[in-house]
Short mmCIF file of C-alpha atoms and ligand atoms in Angstrom, two decimals:
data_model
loop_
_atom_site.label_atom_id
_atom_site.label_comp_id
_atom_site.label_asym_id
_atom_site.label_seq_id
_atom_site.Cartn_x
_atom_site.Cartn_y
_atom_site.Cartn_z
CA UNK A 229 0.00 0.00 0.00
CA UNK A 230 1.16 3.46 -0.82
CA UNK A 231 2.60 5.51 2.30
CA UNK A 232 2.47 9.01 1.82
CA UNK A 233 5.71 10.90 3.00
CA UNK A 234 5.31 12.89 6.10
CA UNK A 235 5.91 15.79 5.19
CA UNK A 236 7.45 18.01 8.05
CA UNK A 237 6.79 21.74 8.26
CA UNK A 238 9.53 22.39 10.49
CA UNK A 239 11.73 25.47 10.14
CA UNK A 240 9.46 25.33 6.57
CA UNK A 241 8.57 28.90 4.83
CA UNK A 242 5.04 28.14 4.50
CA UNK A 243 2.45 30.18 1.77
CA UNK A 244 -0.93 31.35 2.51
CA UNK A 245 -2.69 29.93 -0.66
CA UNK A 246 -5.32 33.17 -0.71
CA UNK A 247 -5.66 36.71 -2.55
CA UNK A 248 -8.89 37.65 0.11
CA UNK A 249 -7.70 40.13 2.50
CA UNK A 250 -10.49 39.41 4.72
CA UNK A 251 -9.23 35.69 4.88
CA UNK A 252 -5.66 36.52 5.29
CA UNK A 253 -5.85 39.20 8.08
CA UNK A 254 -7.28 36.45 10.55
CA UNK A 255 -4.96 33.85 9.23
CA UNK A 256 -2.62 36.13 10.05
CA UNK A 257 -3.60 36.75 13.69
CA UNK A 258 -4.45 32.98 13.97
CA UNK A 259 -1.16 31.97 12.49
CA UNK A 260 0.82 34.80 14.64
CA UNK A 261 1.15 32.12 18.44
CA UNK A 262 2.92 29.96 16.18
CA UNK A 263 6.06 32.42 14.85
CA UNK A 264 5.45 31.02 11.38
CA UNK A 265 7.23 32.74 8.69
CA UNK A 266 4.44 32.86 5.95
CA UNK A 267 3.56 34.92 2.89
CA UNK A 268 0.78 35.13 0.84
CA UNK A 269 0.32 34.05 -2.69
CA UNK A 270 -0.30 37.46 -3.67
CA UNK A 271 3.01 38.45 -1.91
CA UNK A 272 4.35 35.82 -4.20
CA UNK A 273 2.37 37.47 -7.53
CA UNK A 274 0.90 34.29 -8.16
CA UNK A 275 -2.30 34.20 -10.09
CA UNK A 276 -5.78 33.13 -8.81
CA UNK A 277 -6.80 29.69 -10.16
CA UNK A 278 -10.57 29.04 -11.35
CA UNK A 279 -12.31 27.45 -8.77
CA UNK A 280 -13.53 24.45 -10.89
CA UNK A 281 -14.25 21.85 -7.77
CA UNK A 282 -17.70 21.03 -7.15
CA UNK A 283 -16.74 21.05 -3.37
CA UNK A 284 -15.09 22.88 -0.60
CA UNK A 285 -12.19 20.44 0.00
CA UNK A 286 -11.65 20.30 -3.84
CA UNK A 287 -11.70 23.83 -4.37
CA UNK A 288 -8.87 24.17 -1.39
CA UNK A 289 -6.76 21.42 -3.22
CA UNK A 290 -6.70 23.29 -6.51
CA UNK A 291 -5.19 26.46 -4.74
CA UNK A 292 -2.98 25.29 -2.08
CA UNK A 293 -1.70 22.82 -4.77
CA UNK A 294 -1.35 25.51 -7.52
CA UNK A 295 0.91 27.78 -4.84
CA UNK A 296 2.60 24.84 -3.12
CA UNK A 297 3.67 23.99 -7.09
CA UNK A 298 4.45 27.32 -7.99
CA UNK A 299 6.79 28.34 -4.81
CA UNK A 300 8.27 24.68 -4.10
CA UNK A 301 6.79 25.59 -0.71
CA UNK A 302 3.86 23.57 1.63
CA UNK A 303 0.88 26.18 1.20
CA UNK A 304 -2.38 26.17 3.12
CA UNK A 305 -5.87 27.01 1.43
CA UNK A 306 -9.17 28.01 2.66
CA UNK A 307 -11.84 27.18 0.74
CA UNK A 308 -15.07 28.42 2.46
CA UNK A 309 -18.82 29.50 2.42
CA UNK A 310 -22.38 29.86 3.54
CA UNK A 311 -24.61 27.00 3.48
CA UNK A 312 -28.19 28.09 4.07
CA UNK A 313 -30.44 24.84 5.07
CA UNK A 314 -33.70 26.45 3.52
CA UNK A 315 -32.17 27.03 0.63
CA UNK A 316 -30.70 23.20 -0.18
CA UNK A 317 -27.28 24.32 0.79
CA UNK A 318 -26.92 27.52 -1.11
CA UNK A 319 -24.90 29.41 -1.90
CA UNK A 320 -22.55 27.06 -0.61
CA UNK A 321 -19.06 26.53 -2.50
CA UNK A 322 -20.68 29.75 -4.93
CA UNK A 323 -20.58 31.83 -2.16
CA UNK A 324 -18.48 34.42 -3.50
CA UNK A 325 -19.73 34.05 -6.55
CA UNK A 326 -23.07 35.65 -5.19
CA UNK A 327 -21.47 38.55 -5.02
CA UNK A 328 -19.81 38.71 -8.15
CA UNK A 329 -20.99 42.23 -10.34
CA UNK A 330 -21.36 42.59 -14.12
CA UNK A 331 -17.85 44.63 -14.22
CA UNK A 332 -16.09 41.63 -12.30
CA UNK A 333 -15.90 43.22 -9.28
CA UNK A 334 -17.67 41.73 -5.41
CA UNK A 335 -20.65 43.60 -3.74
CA UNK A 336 -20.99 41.46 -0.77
CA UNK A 337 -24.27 44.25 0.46
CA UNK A 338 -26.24 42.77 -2.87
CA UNK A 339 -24.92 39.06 -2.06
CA UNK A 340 -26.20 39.15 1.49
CA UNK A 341 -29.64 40.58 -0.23
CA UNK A 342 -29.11 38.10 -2.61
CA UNK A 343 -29.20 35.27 -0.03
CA UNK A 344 -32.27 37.55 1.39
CA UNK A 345 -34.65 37.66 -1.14
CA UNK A 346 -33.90 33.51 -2.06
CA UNK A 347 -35.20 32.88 1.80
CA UNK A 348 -37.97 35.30 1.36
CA UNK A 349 -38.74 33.30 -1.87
CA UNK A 350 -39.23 30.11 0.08
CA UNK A 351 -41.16 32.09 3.14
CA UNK A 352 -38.53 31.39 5.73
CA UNK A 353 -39.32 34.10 7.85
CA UNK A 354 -38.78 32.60 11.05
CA UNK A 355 -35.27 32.49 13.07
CA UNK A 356 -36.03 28.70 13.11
CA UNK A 357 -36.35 28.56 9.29
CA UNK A 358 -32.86 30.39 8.81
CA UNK A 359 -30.12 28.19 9.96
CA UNK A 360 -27.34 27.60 8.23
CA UNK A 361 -23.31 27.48 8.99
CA UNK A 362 -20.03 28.99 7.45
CA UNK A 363 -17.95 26.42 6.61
CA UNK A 364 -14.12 26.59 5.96
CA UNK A 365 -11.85 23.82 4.49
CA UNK A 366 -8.06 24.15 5.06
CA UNK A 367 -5.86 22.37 2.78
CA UNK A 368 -1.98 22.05 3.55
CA UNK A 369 -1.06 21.01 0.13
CA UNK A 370 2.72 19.95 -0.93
CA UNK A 371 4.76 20.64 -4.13
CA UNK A 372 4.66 16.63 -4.68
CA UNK A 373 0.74 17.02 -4.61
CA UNK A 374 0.33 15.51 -0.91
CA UNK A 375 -2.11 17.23 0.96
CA UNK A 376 -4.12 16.86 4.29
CA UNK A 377 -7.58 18.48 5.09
CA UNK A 378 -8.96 20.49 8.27
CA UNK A 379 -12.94 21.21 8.20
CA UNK A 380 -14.37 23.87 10.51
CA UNK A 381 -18.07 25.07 10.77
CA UNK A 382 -20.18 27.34 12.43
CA UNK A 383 -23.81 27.06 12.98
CA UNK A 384 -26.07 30.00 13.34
CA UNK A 385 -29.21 31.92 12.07
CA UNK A 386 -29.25 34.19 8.69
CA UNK A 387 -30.49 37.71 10.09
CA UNK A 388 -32.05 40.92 8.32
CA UNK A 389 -30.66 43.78 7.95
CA UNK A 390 -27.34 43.31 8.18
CA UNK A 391 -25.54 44.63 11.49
CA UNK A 392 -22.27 45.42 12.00
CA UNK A 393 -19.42 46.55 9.95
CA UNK A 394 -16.93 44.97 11.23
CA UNK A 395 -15.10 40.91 9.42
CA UNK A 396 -15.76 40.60 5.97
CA UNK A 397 -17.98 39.10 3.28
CA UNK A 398 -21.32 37.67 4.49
CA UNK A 399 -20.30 38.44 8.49
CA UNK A 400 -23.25 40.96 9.37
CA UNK A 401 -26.00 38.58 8.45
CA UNK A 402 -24.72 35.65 10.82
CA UNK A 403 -25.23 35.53 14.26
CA UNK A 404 -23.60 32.47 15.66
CA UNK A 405 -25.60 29.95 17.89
CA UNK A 406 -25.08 31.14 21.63
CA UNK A 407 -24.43 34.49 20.93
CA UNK A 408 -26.37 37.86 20.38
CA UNK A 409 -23.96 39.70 18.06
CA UNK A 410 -23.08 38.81 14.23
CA UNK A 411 -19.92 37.89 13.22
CA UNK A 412 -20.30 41.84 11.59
CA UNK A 413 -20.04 42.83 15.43
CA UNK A 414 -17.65 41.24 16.68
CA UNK A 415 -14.09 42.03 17.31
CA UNK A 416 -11.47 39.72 14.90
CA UNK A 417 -10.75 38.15 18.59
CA UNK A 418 -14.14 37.36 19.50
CA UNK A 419 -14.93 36.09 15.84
CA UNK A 420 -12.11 33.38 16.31
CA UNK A 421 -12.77 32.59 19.61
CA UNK A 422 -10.00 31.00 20.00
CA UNK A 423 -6.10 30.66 21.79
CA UNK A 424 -4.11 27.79 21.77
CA UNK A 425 -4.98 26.00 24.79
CA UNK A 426 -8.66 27.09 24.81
CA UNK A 427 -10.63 24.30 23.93
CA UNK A 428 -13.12 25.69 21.50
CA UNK A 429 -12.86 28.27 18.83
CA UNK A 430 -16.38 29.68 17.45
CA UNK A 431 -15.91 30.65 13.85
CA UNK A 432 -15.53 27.98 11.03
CA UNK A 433 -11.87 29.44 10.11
CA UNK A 434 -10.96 29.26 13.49
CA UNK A 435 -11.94 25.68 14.49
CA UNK A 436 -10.24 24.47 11.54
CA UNK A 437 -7.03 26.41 11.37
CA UNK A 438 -7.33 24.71 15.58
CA UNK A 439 -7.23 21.67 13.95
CA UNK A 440 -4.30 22.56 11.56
CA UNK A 441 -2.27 23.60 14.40
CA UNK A 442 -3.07 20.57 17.06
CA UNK A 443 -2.14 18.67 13.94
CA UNK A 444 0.93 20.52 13.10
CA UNK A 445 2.08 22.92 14.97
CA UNK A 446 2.16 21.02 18.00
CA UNK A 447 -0.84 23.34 19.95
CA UNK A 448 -2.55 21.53 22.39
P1 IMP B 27 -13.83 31.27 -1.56
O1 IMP B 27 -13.38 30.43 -0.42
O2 IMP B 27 -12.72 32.04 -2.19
O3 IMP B 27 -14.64 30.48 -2.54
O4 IMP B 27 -14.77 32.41 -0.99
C1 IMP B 27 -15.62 32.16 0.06
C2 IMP B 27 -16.59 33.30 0.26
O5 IMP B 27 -17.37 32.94 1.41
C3 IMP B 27 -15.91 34.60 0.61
O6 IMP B 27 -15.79 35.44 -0.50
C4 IMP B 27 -16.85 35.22 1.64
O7 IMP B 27 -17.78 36.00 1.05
C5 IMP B 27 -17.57 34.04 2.25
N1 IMP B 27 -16.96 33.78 3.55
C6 IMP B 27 -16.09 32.80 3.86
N2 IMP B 27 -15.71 32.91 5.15
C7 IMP B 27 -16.36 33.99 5.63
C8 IMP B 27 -16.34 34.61 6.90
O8 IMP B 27 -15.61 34.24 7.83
N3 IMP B 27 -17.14 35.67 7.01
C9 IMP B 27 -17.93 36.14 6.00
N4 IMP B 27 -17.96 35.62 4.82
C10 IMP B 27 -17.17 34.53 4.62
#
């Protein structure tokens, strides 16, 4: 049977497979315990690849691979989104594609309206009716095409209007379960949720970037 090589990351440049500056300010805080020395592809003026997967751990294998093959470097991917149960899963791994405007550029306001008017559409009207979770694949991918997976989600409720201005993306229409502020409201702290040692981070980057590092990095 075929062994894959461990691969060790040890005193290992590592690249941050992502050109969303949302996604790589809290990889940066979540990756700053751990003294890392990582850049990210767009520090490396590496192009975007299509996102041609038909899931989230696909998606995260085409760009940590395409990075980890470009730099001869391990890279680590998030591939995420917003899976809204009334809606069969939607928008799902199209998440950012919702927001995606007829000059190429992202309007997350008319994506989160987007995501609105589809639950209106179905009459889910109730809290009850508007669960979903974020959900965030992590893929440490090697130049020789080895890679290893970490899933994280969140569950919570799709609110309306949006509050908060603070995260990115889709952040001031979820409020996480247990909690009375949206992700929009929270501090990049309280969004994670999270320290190495603490047993539980809250948001769906967070939990599994915890699992990367208990993993990897040696974090308990
Ligand atoms: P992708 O992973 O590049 O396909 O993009 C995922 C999209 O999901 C992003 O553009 C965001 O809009 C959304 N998303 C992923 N994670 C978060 C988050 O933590 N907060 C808000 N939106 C998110």
């Amino acid at each position: 049977m075929h062994q894959p090589a461990f691969h060790s990351l040890e005193g290992q440049k590592l690249v941050v497979a992502s050109h969303n500056e949302g996604k790589l300010r809290e990889f940066s805080d979540l990756m700053a315990p751990f003294a890392f020395e990582a850049k990210s592809a767009k520090d490396y003026g590496l192009p975007e690849p299509d996102e041609t997967g038909t899931t989230f751990e696909e998606n995260a294998y085409i760009k940590a691979f395409a990075a980890a093959k470009a730099t001869g470097l391990p890279a680590l991917s998030d591939d995420s989104g917003l899976c809204v149960d009334a809606l069969d899963g939607a928008p799902g791994v199209y998440t950012a594609n919702w927001a995606e405007t007829p000059d190429g550029s992202r309007d997350f306001g008319m994506a989160m309206q987007r995501t609105e008017v589809a639950l209106q559409e179905v009459g889910a009207v109730d809290p009850a009716q508007r669960k979903g979770r974020f959900v965030a694949v992590i893929c440490l991918a090697f130049p020789d095409g080895d890679a290893e997976y970490f899933r994280g989600e969140a569950e919570g409720t799709l609110v309306w209007p949006p509050r908060g201005t603070l995260g990115f993306g889709y952040d001031p229409v979820f409020l996480p379960n247990g909690f009375e502020k949206t992700f929009g409201e929270m501090t990049a702290q309280e969004k994670h949720g999270w320290k190495p040692g603490q047993p539980m981070a809250l948001s769906h980057r967070a939990r599994a970037f915890q699992k990367f590092a208990r993993a990897r990095l040696g974090s308990e």
